[in-house]
CSV table of C-alpha atoms in Angstrom, one decimal:
chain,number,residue,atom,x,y,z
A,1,UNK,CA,16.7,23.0,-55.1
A,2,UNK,CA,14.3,25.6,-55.4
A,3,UNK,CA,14.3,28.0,-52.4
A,4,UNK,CA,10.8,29.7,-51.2
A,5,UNK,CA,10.7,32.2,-48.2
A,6,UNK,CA,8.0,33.4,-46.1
A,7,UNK,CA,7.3,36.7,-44.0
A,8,UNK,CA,6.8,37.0,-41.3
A,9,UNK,CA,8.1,33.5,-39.6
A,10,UNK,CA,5.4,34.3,-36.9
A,11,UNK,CA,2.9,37.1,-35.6
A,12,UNK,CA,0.5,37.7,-33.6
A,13,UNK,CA,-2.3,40.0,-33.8
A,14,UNK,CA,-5.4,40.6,-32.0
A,15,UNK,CA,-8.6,39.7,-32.6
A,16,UNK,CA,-10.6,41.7,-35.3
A,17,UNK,CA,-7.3,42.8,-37.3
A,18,UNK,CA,-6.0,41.6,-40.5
A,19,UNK,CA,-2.5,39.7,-41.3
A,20,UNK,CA,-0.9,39.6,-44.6
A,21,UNK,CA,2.0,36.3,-45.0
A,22,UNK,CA,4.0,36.9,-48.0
A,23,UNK,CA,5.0,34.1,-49.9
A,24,UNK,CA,8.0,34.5,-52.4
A,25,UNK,CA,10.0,32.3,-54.6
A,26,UNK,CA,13.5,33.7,-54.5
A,27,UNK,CA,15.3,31.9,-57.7
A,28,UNK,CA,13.0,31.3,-60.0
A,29,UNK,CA,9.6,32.0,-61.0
A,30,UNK,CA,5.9,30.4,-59.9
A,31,UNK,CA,2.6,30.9,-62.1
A,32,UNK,CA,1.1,29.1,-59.4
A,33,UNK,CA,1.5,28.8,-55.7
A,34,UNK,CA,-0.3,26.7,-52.7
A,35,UNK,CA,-1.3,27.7,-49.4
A,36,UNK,CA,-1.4,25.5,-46.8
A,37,UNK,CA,-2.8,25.9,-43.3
A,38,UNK,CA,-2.0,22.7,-40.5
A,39,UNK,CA,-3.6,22.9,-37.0
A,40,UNK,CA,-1.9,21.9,-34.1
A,41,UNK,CA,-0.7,17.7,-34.4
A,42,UNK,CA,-2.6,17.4,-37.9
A,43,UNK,CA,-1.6,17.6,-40.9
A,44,UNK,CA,-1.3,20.0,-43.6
A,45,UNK,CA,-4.5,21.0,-45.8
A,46,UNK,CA,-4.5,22.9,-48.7
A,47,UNK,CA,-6.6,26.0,-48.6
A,48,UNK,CA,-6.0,27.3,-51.9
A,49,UNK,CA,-4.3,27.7,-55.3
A,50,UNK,CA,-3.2,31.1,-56.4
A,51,UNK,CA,-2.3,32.3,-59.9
A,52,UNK,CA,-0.4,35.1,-61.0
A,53,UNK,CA,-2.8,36.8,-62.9
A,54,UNK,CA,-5.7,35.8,-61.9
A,55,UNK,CA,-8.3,34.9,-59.6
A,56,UNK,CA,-7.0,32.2,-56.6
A,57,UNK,CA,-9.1,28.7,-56.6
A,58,UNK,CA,-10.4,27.9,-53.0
A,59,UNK,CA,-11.1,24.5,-51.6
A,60,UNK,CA,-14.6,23.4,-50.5
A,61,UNK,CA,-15.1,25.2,-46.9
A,62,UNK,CA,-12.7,27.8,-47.4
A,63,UNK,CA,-13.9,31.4,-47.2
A,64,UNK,CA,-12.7,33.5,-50.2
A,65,UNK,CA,-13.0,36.5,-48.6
A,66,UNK,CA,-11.6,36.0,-45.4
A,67,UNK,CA,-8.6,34.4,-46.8
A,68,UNK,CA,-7.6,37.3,-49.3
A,69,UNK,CA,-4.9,35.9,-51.7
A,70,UNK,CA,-3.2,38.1,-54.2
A,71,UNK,CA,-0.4,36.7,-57.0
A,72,UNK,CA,1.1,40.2,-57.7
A,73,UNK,CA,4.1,39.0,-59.4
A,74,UNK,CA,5.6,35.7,-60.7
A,75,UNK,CA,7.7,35.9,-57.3
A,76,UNK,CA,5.2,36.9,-54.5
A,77,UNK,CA,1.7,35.4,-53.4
A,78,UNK,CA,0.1,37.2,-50.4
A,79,UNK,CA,-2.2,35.5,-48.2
A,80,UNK,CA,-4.2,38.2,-45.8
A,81,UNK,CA,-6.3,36.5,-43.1
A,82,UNK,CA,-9.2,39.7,-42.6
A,83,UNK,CA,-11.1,39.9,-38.9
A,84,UNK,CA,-9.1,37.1,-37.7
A,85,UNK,CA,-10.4,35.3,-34.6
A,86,UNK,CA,-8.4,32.8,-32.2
A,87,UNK,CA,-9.9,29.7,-34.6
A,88,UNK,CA,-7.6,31.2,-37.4
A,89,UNK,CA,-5.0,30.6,-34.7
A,90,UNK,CA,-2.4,27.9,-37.4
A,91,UNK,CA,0.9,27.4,-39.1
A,92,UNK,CA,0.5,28.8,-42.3
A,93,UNK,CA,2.6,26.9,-45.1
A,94,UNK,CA,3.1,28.0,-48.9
A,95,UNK,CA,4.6,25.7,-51.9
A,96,UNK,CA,5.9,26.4,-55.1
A,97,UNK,CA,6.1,23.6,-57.6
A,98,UNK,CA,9.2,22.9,-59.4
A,99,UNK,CA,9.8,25.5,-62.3
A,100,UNK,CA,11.6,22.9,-64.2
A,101,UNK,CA,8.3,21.3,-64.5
A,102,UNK,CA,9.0,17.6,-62.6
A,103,UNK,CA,5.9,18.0,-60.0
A,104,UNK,CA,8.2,18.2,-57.0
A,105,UNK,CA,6.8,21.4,-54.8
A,106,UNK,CA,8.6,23.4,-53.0
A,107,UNK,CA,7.8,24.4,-49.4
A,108,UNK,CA,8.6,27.7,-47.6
A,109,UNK,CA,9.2,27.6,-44.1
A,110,UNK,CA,5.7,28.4,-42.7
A,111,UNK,CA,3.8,31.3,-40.4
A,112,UNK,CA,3.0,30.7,-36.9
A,113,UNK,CA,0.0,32.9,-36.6
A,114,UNK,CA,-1.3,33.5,-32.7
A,115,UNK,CA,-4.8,35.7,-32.6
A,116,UNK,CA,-5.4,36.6,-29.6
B,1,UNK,CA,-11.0,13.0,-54.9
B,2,UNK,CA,-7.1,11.6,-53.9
B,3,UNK,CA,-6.9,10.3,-50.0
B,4,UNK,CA,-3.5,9.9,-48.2
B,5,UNK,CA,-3.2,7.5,-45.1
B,6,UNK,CA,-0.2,7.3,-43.3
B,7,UNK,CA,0.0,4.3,-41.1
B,8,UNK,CA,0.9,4.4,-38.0
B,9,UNK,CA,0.2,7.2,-36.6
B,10,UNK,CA,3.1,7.7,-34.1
B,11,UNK,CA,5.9,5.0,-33.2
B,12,UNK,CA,8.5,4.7,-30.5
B,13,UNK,CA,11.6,2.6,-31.1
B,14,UNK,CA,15.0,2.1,-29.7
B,15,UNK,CA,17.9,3.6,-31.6
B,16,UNK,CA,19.2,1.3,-33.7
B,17,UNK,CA,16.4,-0.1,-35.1
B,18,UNK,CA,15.2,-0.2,-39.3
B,19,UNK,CA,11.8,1.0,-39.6
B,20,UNK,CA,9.1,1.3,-42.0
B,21,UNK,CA,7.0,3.9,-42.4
B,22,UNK,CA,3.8,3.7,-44.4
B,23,UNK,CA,1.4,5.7,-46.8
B,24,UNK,CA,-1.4,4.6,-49.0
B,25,UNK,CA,-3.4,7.0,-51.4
B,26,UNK,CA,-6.7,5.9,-53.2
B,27,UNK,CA,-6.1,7.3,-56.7
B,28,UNK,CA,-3.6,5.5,-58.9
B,29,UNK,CA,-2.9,8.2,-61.3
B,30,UNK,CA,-0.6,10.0,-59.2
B,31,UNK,CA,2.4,12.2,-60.6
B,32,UNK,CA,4.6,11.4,-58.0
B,33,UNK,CA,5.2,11.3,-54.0
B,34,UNK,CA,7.0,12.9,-51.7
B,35,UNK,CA,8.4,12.3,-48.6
B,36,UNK,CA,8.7,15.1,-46.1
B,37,UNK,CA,10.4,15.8,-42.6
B,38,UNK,CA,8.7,18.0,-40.2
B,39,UNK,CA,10.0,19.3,-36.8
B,40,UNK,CA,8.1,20.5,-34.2
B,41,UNK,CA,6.7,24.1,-34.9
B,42,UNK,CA,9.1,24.0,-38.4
B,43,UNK,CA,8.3,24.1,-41.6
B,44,UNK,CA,8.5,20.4,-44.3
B,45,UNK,CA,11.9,19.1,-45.1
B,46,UNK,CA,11.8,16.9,-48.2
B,47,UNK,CA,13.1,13.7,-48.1
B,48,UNK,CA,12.5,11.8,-51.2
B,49,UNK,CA,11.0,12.3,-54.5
B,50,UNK,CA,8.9,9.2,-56.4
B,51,UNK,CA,8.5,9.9,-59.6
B,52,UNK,CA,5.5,8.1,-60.8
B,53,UNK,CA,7.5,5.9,-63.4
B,54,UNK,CA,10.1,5.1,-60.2
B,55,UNK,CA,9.4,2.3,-58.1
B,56,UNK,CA,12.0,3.6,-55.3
B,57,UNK,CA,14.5,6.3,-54.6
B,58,UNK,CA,17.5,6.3,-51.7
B,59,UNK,CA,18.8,8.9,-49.7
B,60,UNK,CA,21.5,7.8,-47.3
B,61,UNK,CA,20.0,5.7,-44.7
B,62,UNK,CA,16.6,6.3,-46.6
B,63,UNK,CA,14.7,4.2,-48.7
B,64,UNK,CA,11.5,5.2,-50.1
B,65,UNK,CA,9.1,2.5,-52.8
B,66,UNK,CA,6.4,3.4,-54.6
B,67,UNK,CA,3.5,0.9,-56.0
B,68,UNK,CA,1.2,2.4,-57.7
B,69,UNK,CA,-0.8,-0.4,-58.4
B,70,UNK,CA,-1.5,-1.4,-54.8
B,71,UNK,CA,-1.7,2.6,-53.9
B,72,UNK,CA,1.2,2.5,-51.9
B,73,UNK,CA,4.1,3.9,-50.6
B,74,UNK,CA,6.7,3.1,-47.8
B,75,UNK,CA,9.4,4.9,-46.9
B,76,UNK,CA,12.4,3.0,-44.8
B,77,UNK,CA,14.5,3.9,-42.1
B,78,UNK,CA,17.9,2.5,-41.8
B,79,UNK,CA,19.8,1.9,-38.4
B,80,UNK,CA,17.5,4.6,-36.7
B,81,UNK,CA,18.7,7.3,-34.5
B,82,UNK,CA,17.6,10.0,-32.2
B,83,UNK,CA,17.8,12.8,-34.8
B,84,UNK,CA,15.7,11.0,-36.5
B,85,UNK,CA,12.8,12.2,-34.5
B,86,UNK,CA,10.2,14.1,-36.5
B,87,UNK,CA,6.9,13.7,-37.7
B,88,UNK,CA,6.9,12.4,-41.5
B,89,UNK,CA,4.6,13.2,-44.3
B,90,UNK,CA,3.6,11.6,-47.5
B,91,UNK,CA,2.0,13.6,-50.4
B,92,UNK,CA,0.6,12.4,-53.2
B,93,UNK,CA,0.8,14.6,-56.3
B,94,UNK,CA,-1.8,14.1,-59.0
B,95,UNK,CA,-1.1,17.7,-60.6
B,96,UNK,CA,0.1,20.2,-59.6
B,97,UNK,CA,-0.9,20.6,-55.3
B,98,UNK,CA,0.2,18.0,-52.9
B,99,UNK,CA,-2.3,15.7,-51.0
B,100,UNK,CA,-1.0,15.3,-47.3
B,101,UNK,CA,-1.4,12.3,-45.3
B,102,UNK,CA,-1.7,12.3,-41.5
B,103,UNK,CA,2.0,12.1,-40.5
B,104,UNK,CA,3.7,9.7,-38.5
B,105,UNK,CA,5.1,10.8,-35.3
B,106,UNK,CA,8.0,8.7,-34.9
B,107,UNK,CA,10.1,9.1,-31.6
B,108,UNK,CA,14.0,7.3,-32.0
B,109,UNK,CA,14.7,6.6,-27.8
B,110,UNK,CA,18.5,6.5,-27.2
């Protein structure tokens, strides 16, 4: 199957500062990936859909501009968390869907982010 | 808006044991669903893959149905065993992004 990588694997920062989580798909190529965010023992909710080439769609409650996402390429979505605070403390998951076009996504292996 | 439950929430057997897991989702038109395997502080290992004209798919001692009808899906556990311990996911696709359920917490005891 598809393979999809994530940088860094885990971080953590200090209150106030920003992180940026790279998302890449390493054999093939994504219009369209999905950013994922679980808190501990729940399960995974999506927090938004980014597009190469345009502007990323955010769910209801998710704040666009503290959740910076850039599709630079048809390999590499970027998810930079700005001022983050201890409640942006999560595991931080992106998907890919399959280029082949059969619906199956993707994960990549997730961000542990700590903010102290 | 699609809603994913996964019932239950966390179950303890003995190894050895066949178990079902369940998920249910409240729209029909759904592309497909997936099964996932998810290890403490890991990322999702999938499982199975339903497309939406399938009614199951096997993977070893895994069996996964899918009724669309009844909103359902169940994925089951042959002969269970201690590496079987994980939390499992269901997500329902009805485009392109994946609607999660809860998870169930399943814990195989030797």
């Amino acid at each position: 199957g598809a393979v999809v990588s994530q940088h860094p694997s885990w971080v953590i920062c200090k209150s106030g500062t920003s992180v940026k989580i790279e998302c890449r798909s390493l054999d093939f190529q994504a219009t369209t990936m999905f950013w994922y965010r679980q808190f501990p023992k729940q399960s995974l909710m999506l927090m938004a859909t980014s597009n190469e080439g345009s502007k990323a769609t955010y769910e209801q409650g998710v704040e666009k501009d503290k959740f910076l996402i850039n599709h630079a390429s048809l390999t590499l979505s970027t998810l930079t968390v700005t001022s983050a605070h201890p409640e942006d403390s999560s595991f931080y998951i992106c998907s890919a869907p399959d280029p082949s076009g059969g619906y199956e996504q993707f994960f990549g292996p997730g961000t542990r982010l700590t903010v102290l | 808006k699609q809603e994913v439950t996964q019932i239950p929430a966390a179950l303890s057997v003995p190894e050895g044991e066949n178990l079902v897991l369940n998920c249910s989702f409240t729209d029909s038109a759904i592309y497909n669903l997936q099964w996932f395997r998810q290890d403490p502080g890991k990322g999702l290992t999938s499982l199975l893959l339903i497309q939406s004209s399938q009614r199951e798919q096997t993977s070893g001692r895994l069996n996964a149905s899918l009724d669309k009808s009844s909103g359902r899906s169940t994925l089951y556990i042959a002969a269970s065993q201690p590496g079987d311990s994980a939390t499992y996911l269901c997500g329902g696709n009805a485009g392109n992004m994946l609607t999660f359920g809860g998870g169930t917490r399943l814990m195989v005891k030797p």
